[in-house]
């Protein structure tokens, strides 16, 4: 099956008129990227839709001095939609070897004007992301770095986890630095938490992947809250 045929099956295009889908995907850029390779860089005009068929990517912003703040991780099959009115400053690199299809902003926005169903589908995605952004704001205000880190790992275990004999293996090649970026925290804070959880048997890393003992991690989080 071709990349465009795979993209057409994605939930974001469900119910969208075939002619709109065809015009939307015709100029899209298909490619496979190695870990760390740039998919959308600073010189690119941004993207409208990013379909991830396999592997995983990270979406982030970068400051003038090279500091990064990751906004999301996406594993295939998945999709990232750019909301109209955004400045297109999001950058994307491959986290693991990733096959993707990039739809530029112009055909995407033109398709939104033509298709009410596509607009509704994108609004549903945007609504979920706004809800997630609100949850993150609350966590920044009311939770410690350790609590937020525990929630992040448990959410990754739920979304991308594979049960193992000693816990749930998160099938994403995450680093402590990337997790710290997602939380807006210092890496040393993440390292201290990982050291404590490793001693408690709640977390380990094997073959470049974190393995979470969800029951023990939740227990440690409960103890920390009660302290």
CSV table of C-alpha atoms in Angstrom, one decimal, residues 56 73-75 95-96 149-164 166-175 178-179 182 194 197 202-214 217:
chain,number,residue,atom,x,y,z
A,56,UNK,CA,8.6,7.8,16.3
A,73,UNK,CA,6.2,12.6,21.0
A,74,UNK,CA,4.3,10.8,18.2
A,75,UNK,CA,4.7,7.1,17.4
A,95,UNK,CA,13.3,9.8,17.5
A,96,UNK,CA,13.6,6.3,16.0
A,149,UNK,CA,7.7,12.9,35.8
A,150,UNK,CA,5.8,9.9,37.3
A,151,UNK,CA,2.6,10.9,35.4
A,152,UNK,CA,4.5,11.3,32.2
A,153,UNK,CA,6.2,7.9,32.4
A,154,UNK,CA,2.8,6.2,33.3
A,155,UNK,CA,1.1,7.9,30.4
A,156,UNK,CA,3.9,6.7,28.0
A,157,UNK,CA,3.6,3.2,29.5
A,158,UNK,CA,-0.2,3.3,28.8
A,159,UNK,CA,0.2,4.7,25.2
A,160,UNK,CA,3.4,3.0,24.0
A,161,UNK,CA,4.0,0.2,26.6
A,162,UNK,CA,4.6,-3.5,26.0
A,163,UNK,CA,4.1,-5.8,29.0
A,164,UNK,CA,7.2,-7.6,30.1
A,166,UNK,CA,9.4,-7.2,35.1
A,167,UNK,CA,7.1,-4.3,34.1
A,168,UNK,CA,6.0,-2.4,31.1
A,169,UNK,CA,8.6,-1.6,28.4
A,170,UNK,CA,8.1,1.9,26.9
A,171,UNK,CA,8.8,1.4,23.2
A,172,UNK,CA,10.3,4.8,22.6
A,173,UNK,CA,14.1,5.6,22.8
A,174,UNK,CA,13.7,8.2,25.5
A,175,UNK,CA,16.6,9.9,27.3
A,178,UNK,CA,14.3,14.6,26.6
A,179,UNK,CA,12.0,13.9,29.5
A,182,UNK,CA,9.2,17.9,28.1
A,194,UNK,CA,15.3,8.0,38.5
A,197,UNK,CA,12.9,4.8,41.6
A,202,UNK,CA,10.0,1.0,40.1
A,203,UNK,CA,12.1,1.8,37.1
A,204,UNK,CA,15.0,0.4,35.1
A,205,UNK,CA,16.5,0.9,31.6
A,206,UNK,CA,17.4,-2.0,29.3
A,207,UNK,CA,18.6,-1.9,25.7
A,208,UNK,CA,17.8,1.8,25.5
A,209,UNK,CA,14.2,1.5,26.7
A,210,UNK,CA,12.7,2.3,30.1
A,211,UNK,CA,10.8,-0.4,31.9
A,212,UNK,CA,8.3,0.8,34.4
A,213,UNK,CA,6.8,-1.2,37.3
A,214,UNK,CA,3.5,0.7,37.3
A,217,UNK,CA,5.8,3.8,40.7
